[in-house]
Amino acid sequence: MTAISCKSLCRTFQQGEEKIIGLDHVTLDVNVADFVCLSGPSGSGKTTLLNAMGGLDSPDSGEIAINGQRIDCLGKGQLADIRLHKIGFVFQAYNLIPVLTAQENIEFVMQVQGLPASERRLKSAEVLREVGLDGIQDRLPSQLSGGQQQRVAVARAIVSKPTLILADEPTANLDSNTAIQLMKLFVKLNRHYQTTFVISTHDQRIMRYAKRLIKMQDGKIISDELINHTIQ
């Protein structure tokens, strides 16, 4: 079953008088429960592709479907609803709300979804244990290490059990040990919940965890290979 389908995506950006190609006729299908890494140098199109997949940016042409539903032709309100209920985002910069505790940051999406407070508390406590942060629920982001902040961001992304997780350079601000622990957590969540992961990275250590490695250059996919490994 296909989780996300991209057909002939094109995206250009204007930088002064220069036209920058973000995506050049990118076609890609990602299956449910897949674990995909997008690799390539800066400017290769990784983030542009992730943003298009998540409905954060619209392609100039082409089609995108999530679980069979076209999103490239939806309005802003409909896209927001798709992001709220079907997609979890993990960003390089964490994007935690500084005045909210770890638990409140995790509960924020559920609050927007309209879940009652008792259910939000139960689910946030469960997911904090899942990511190894039981006991830090009342701390503000400023009181957490970088690795802990990223785990809170991951917890926020997965708490509503989205069908798709999009992660843009999620280990860029982490030391090697914390980065590896985060990737092992992603693998565990992928196996446990059958959640589809698409992760952009230029870090060779992170690529080792992929089931599928897609290399990009100049807005194009230049290789797409399945990876056989025994990393647990």
mmCIF file of C-alpha atoms in Angstrom:
data_model
loop_
_atom_site.group_PDB
_atom_site.id
_atom_site.type_symbol
_atom_site.label_atom_id
_atom_site.label_comp_id
_atom_site.label_asym_id
_atom_site.label_seq_id
_atom_site.Cartn_x
_atom_site.Cartn_y
_atom_site.Cartn_z
ATOM 1 C CA MET A 1 0.000 0.000 0.000
ATOM 2 C CA THR A 2 1.291 3.457 -0.897
ATOM 3 C CA ALA A 3 1.573 6.023 1.900
ATOM 4 C CA ILE A 4 2.586 8.931 -0.286
ATOM 5 C CA SER A 5 2.808 9.323 -4.038
ATOM 6 C CA CYS A 6 4.542 12.123 -5.930
ATOM 7 C CA LYS A 7 4.192 12.458 -9.689
ATOM 8 C CA SER A 8 6.385 14.738 -11.795
ATOM 9 C CA LEU A 9 6.804 17.430 -9.123
ATOM 10 C CA CYS A 10 8.362 20.680 -10.280
ATOM 11 C CA ARG A 11 9.231 23.656 -8.086
ATOM 12 C CA THR A 12 11.322 26.725 -8.877
ATOM 13 C CA PHE A 13 12.302 29.700 -6.739
ATOM 14 C CA GLN A 14 13.258 33.179 -7.854
ATOM 15 C CA GLN A 15 16.425 34.564 -6.269
ATOM 16 C CA GLY A 16 17.002 38.018 -7.667
ATOM 17 C CA GLU A 17 17.270 37.541 -11.412
ATOM 18 C CA GLU A 18 18.255 33.891 -11.032
ATOM 19 C CA LYS A 19 15.795 30.995 -11.179
ATOM 20 C CA ILE A 20 16.621 28.232 -8.689
ATOM 21 C CA ILE A 21 15.342 24.732 -9.439
ATOM 22 C CA GLY A 22 14.024 23.082 -6.285
ATOM 23 C CA LEU A 23 12.357 20.036 -7.821
ATOM 24 C CA ASP A 24 12.786 18.864 -11.398
ATOM 25 C CA HIS A 25 10.058 16.370 -12.391
ATOM 26 C CA VAL A 26 10.377 14.254 -9.234
ATOM 27 C CA THR A 27 8.329 11.047 -9.222
ATOM 28 C CA LEU A 28 8.346 8.914 -6.087
ATOM 29 C CA ASP A 29 6.145 6.384 -4.272
ATOM 30 C CA VAL A 30 6.689 5.633 -0.577
ATOM 31 C CA ASN A 31 5.004 2.550 0.861
ATOM 32 C CA VAL A 32 3.239 2.285 4.198
ATOM 33 C CA ALA A 33 5.704 1.471 7.030
ATOM 34 C CA ASP A 34 8.686 2.340 4.828
ATOM 35 C CA PHE A 35 11.745 4.018 6.351
ATOM 36 C CA VAL A 36 13.220 6.318 3.738
ATOM 37 C CA CYS A 37 16.257 8.577 3.908
ATOM 38 C CA LEU A 38 16.653 11.405 1.409
ATOM 39 C CA SER A 39 20.317 12.268 0.962
ATOM 40 C CA GLY A 40 22.215 14.804 -1.053
ATOM 41 C CA PRO A 41 24.181 18.038 -0.687
ATOM 42 C CA SER A 42 22.673 21.329 0.417
ATOM 43 C CA GLY A 43 20.411 22.622 -2.345
ATOM 44 C CA SER A 44 19.751 19.175 -3.778
ATOM 45 C CA GLY A 45 16.001 19.421 -3.154
ATOM 46 C CA LYS A 46 15.585 17.308 -0.003
ATOM 47 C CA THR A 47 13.835 19.930 2.102
ATOM 48 C CA THR A 48 11.802 21.186 -0.857
ATOM 49 C CA LEU A 49 10.516 17.647 -1.435
ATOM 50 C CA LEU A 50 9.679 17.167 2.264
ATOM 51 C CA ASN A 51 7.842 20.488 2.371
ATOM 52 C CA ALA A 52 5.818 19.505 -0.694
ATOM 53 C CA MET A 53 4.998 16.098 0.812
ATOM 54 C CA GLY A 54 3.802 17.759 4.005
ATOM 55 C CA GLY A 55 1.722 20.420 2.296
ATOM 56 C CA LEU A 56 3.960 23.167 3.684
ATOM 57 C CA ASP A 57 4.801 24.300 0.153
ATOM 58 C CA SER A 58 2.965 23.832 -3.128
ATOM 59 C CA PRO A 59 4.667 22.481 -6.251
ATOM 60 C CA ASP A 60 4.423 24.516 -9.451
ATOM 61 C CA SER A 61 3.165 21.389 -11.189
ATOM 62 C CA GLY A 62 2.700 17.690 -10.533
ATOM 63 C CA GLU A 63 0.586 15.642 -8.136
ATOM 64 C CA ILE A 64 0.940 14.569 -4.487
ATOM 65 C CA ALA A 65 -1.329 12.066 -2.748
ATOM 66 C CA ILE A 66 -1.313 10.863 0.866
ATOM 67 C CA ASN A 67 -3.055 7.523 1.396
ATOM 68 C CA GLY A 68 -4.645 7.992 -2.003
ATOM 69 C CA GLN A 69 -5.948 11.527 -1.329
ATOM 70 C CA ARG A 70 -4.631 14.312 -3.578
ATOM 71 C CA ILE A 71 -3.273 17.200 -1.509
ATOM 72 C CA ASP A 72 -1.699 19.389 -4.192
ATOM 73 C CA CYS A 73 -5.103 20.791 -5.155
ATOM 74 C CA LEU A 74 -6.431 21.399 -1.617
ATOM 75 C CA GLY A 75 -7.033 24.797 -0.042
ATOM 76 C CA LYS A 76 -5.159 26.063 3.019
ATOM 77 C CA GLY A 77 -7.834 24.935 5.458
ATOM 78 C CA GLN A 78 -7.999 21.427 4.021
ATOM 79 C CA LEU A 79 -4.200 21.148 3.999
ATOM 80 C CA ALA A 80 -4.075 22.239 7.633
ATOM 81 C CA ASP A 81 -6.539 19.478 8.484
ATOM 82 C CA ILE A 82 -4.406 16.874 6.671
ATOM 83 C CA ARG A 83 -1.297 18.028 8.535
ATOM 84 C CA LEU A 84 -3.142 18.008 11.845
ATOM 85 C CA HIS A 85 -4.448 14.452 11.574
ATOM 86 C CA LYS A 86 -2.164 12.528 9.213
ATOM 87 C CA ILE A 87 1.361 13.995 9.328
ATOM 88 C CA GLY A 88 3.910 14.419 12.096
ATOM 89 C CA PHE A 89 6.776 16.863 11.572
ATOM 90 C CA VAL A 90 10.225 16.775 13.174
ATOM 91 C CA PHE A 91 12.405 19.779 12.370
ATOM 92 C CA GLN A 92 16.095 20.497 12.836
ATOM 93 C CA ALA A 93 15.230 23.481 15.066
ATOM 94 C CA TYR A 94 12.822 21.492 17.309
ATOM 95 C CA ASN A 95 10.171 24.280 17.119
ATOM 96 C CA LEU A 96 9.029 23.775 20.708
ATOM 97 C CA ILE A 97 6.947 26.534 22.288
ATOM 98 C CA PRO A 98 9.303 28.048 24.899
ATOM 99 C CA VAL A 99 6.646 29.045 27.452
ATOM 100 C CA LEU A 100 5.060 25.570 27.513
ATOM 101 C CA THR A 101 6.349 22.577 29.462
ATOM 102 C CA ALA A 102 7.390 19.380 27.714
ATOM 103 C CA GLN A 103 3.988 17.855 28.427
ATOM 104 C CA GLU A 104 2.132 20.963 27.246
ATOM 105 C CA ASN A 105 4.163 21.013 24.017
ATOM 106 C CA ILE A 106 3.209 17.398 23.374
ATOM 107 C CA GLU A 107 -0.441 18.067 24.199
ATOM 108 C CA PHE A 108 -0.671 21.107 21.929
ATOM 109 C CA VAL A 109 -1.567 19.209 18.752
ATOM 110 C CA MET A 110 -4.128 17.101 20.612
ATOM 111 C CA GLN A 111 -5.649 20.254 22.067
ATOM 112 C CA VAL A 112 -6.059 21.681 18.565
ATOM 113 C CA GLN A 113 -7.623 18.350 17.543
ATOM 114 C CA GLY A 114 -10.189 18.835 20.312
ATOM 115 C CA LEU A 115 -9.258 15.906 22.557
ATOM 116 C CA PRO A 116 -10.392 16.218 26.199
ATOM 117 C CA ALA A 117 -7.783 17.127 28.827
ATOM 118 C CA SER A 118 -7.891 13.712 30.523
ATOM 119 C CA GLU A 119 -7.115 11.918 27.254
ATOM 120 C CA ARG A 120 -4.353 14.397 26.414
ATOM 121 C CA ARG A 121 -2.664 13.813 29.776
ATOM 122 C CA LEU A 122 -2.865 10.047 29.408
ATOM 123 C CA LYS A 123 -1.447 10.030 25.873
ATOM 124 C CA SER A 124 1.318 12.544 26.626
ATOM 125 C CA ALA A 125 2.472 10.536 29.665
ATOM 126 C CA GLU A 126 2.506 7.367 27.561
ATOM 127 C CA VAL A 127 4.517 8.877 24.738
ATOM 128 C CA LEU A 128 7.015 10.489 27.140
ATOM 129 C CA ARG A 129 7.762 7.011 28.475
ATOM 130 C CA GLU A 130 8.022 5.753 24.897
ATOM 131 C CA VAL A 131 10.769 8.243 24.050
ATOM 132 C CA GLY A 132 12.596 7.743 27.363
ATOM 133 C CA LEU A 133 11.673 11.060 28.986
ATOM 134 C CA ASP A 134 9.450 9.947 31.846
ATOM 135 C CA GLY A 135 9.794 12.444 34.698
ATOM 136 C CA ILE A 136 10.646 15.604 32.732
ATOM 137 C CA GLN A 137 7.069 16.503 31.791
ATOM 138 C CA ASP A 138 7.061 19.752 33.825
ATOM 139 C CA ARG A 139 10.310 21.168 32.465
ATOM 140 C CA LEU A 140 10.428 24.033 29.993
ATOM 141 C CA PRO A 141 12.427 23.607 26.754
ATOM 142 C CA SER A 142 15.170 25.874 28.182
ATOM 143 C CA GLN A 143 15.640 23.352 31.008
ATOM 144 C CA LEU A 144 16.227 20.454 28.595
ATOM 145 C CA SER A 145 19.311 19.361 26.667
ATOM 146 C CA GLY A 146 19.281 19.424 22.871
ATOM 147 C CA GLY A 147 18.689 15.683 22.736
ATOM 148 C CA GLN A 148 15.820 15.917 25.208
ATOM 149 C CA GLN A 149 14.232 18.780 23.256
ATOM 150 C CA GLN A 150 14.416 16.744 20.053
ATOM 151 C CA ARG A 151 12.808 13.771 21.811
ATOM 152 C CA VAL A 152 9.980 16.025 22.983
ATOM 153 C CA ALA A 153 9.581 17.159 19.366
ATOM 154 C CA VAL A 154 9.452 13.512 18.280
ATOM 155 C CA ALA A 155 6.908 12.743 21.012
ATOM 156 C CA ARG A 156 4.753 15.634 19.811
ATOM 157 C CA ALA A 157 4.990 14.324 16.251
ATOM 158 C CA ILE A 158 3.960 10.754 17.088
ATOM 159 C CA VAL A 159 1.464 11.224 19.935
ATOM 160 C CA SER A 160 -1.543 11.287 17.610
ATOM 161 C CA LYS A 161 -0.295 8.225 15.700
ATOM 162 C CA PRO A 162 0.003 9.947 12.288
ATOM 163 C CA THR A 163 0.394 7.771 9.236
ATOM 164 C CA LEU A 164 3.447 9.712 8.057
ATOM 165 C CA ILE A 165 6.441 11.277 9.837
ATOM 166 C CA LEU A 166 8.525 13.827 7.911
ATOM 167 C CA ALA A 167 11.859 14.708 9.519
ATOM 168 C CA ASP A 168 14.145 17.390 8.091
ATOM 169 C CA GLU A 169 17.778 16.979 9.239
ATOM 170 C CA PRO A 170 16.546 15.899 12.709
ATOM 171 C CA THR A 171 20.042 15.068 13.985
ATOM 172 C CA ALA A 172 21.863 18.167 12.708
ATOM 173 C CA ASN A 173 22.107 19.806 16.149
ATOM 174 C CA LEU A 174 22.827 16.621 18.101
ATOM 175 C CA ASP A 175 26.074 14.981 19.166
ATOM 176 C CA SER A 176 26.903 11.591 17.675
ATOM 177 C CA ASN A 177 25.634 9.475 20.565
ATOM 178 C CA THR A 178 22.342 11.377 20.861
ATOM 179 C CA ALA A 179 21.868 11.242 17.080
ATOM 180 C CA ILE A 180 22.271 7.474 17.055
ATOM 181 C CA GLN A 181 19.865 7.084 19.991
ATOM 182 C CA LEU A 182 17.304 9.188 18.139
ATOM 183 C CA MET A 183 17.620 7.074 14.999
ATOM 184 C CA LYS A 184 17.209 3.893 17.037
ATOM 185 C CA LEU A 185 14.052 5.434 18.485
ATOM 186 C CA PHE A 186 12.786 6.162 14.952
ATOM 187 C CA VAL A 187 13.443 2.544 13.964
ATOM 188 C CA LYS A 188 11.593 1.303 17.064
ATOM 189 C CA LEU A 189 8.596 3.530 16.349
ATOM 190 C CA ASN A 190 8.582 2.487 12.702
ATOM 191 C CA ARG A 191 8.457 -1.175 13.679
ATOM 192 C CA HIS A 192 6.044 -0.778 16.595
ATOM 193 C CA TYR A 193 3.473 1.537 14.997
ATOM 194 C CA GLN A 194 4.163 0.781 11.309
ATOM 195 C CA THR A 195 4.493 4.532 10.835
ATOM 196 C CA THR A 196 6.001 5.679 7.537
ATOM 197 C CA PHE A 197 9.186 7.745 7.925
ATOM 198 C CA VAL A 198 10.783 10.051 5.355
ATOM 199 C CA ILE A 199 13.945 11.651 6.710
ATOM 200 C CA SER A 200 16.266 14.118 4.984
ATOM 201 C CA THR A 201 19.923 13.977 5.979
ATOM 202 C CA HIS A 202 23.453 14.405 4.700
ATOM 203 C CA ASP A 203 24.878 12.414 7.634
ATOM 204 C CA GLN A 204 26.329 9.054 6.544
ATOM 205 C CA ARG A 205 25.802 7.607 10.046
ATOM 206 C CA ILE A 206 22.079 8.266 9.810
ATOM 207 C CA MET A 207 21.727 6.751 6.349
ATOM 208 C CA ARG A 208 22.786 3.376 7.759
ATOM 209 C CA TYR A 209 19.373 3.075 9.412
ATOM 210 C CA ALA A 210 17.363 3.477 6.207
ATOM 211 C CA LYS A 211 15.403 0.688 4.587
ATOM 212 C CA ARG A 212 15.566 2.738 1.412
ATOM 213 C CA LEU A 213 18.089 5.401 0.424
ATOM 214 C CA ILE A 214 17.161 8.035 -2.149
ATOM 215 C CA LYS A 215 19.899 10.354 -3.384
ATOM 216 C CA MET A 216 19.043 13.769 -4.800
ATOM 217 C CA GLN A 217 21.005 16.304 -6.791
ATOM 218 C CA ASP A 218 19.908 19.532 -8.500
ATOM 219 C CA GLY A 219 16.263 18.830 -7.713
ATOM 220 C CA LYS A 220 16.298 15.342 -9.227
ATOM 221 C CA ILE A 221 16.366 11.817 -7.837
ATOM 222 C CA ILE A 222 19.614 10.304 -9.108
ATOM 223 C CA SER A 223 19.400 6.947 -7.303
ATOM 224 C CA ASP A 224 16.849 4.955 -5.298
ATOM 225 C CA GLU A 225 17.994 1.762 -3.611
ATOM 226 C CA LEU A 226 16.773 -0.695 -0.996
ATOM 227 C CA ILE A 227 19.185 -1.244 1.895
ATOM 228 C CA ASN A 228 19.861 -4.580 3.536
ATOM 229 C CA HIS A 229 21.294 -4.236 7.023
ATOM 230 C CA THR A 230 21.073 -5.703 10.500
ATOM 231 C CA ILE A 231 20.979 -2.523 12.593
ATOM 232 C CA GLN A 232 18.563 -2.899 15.479
#
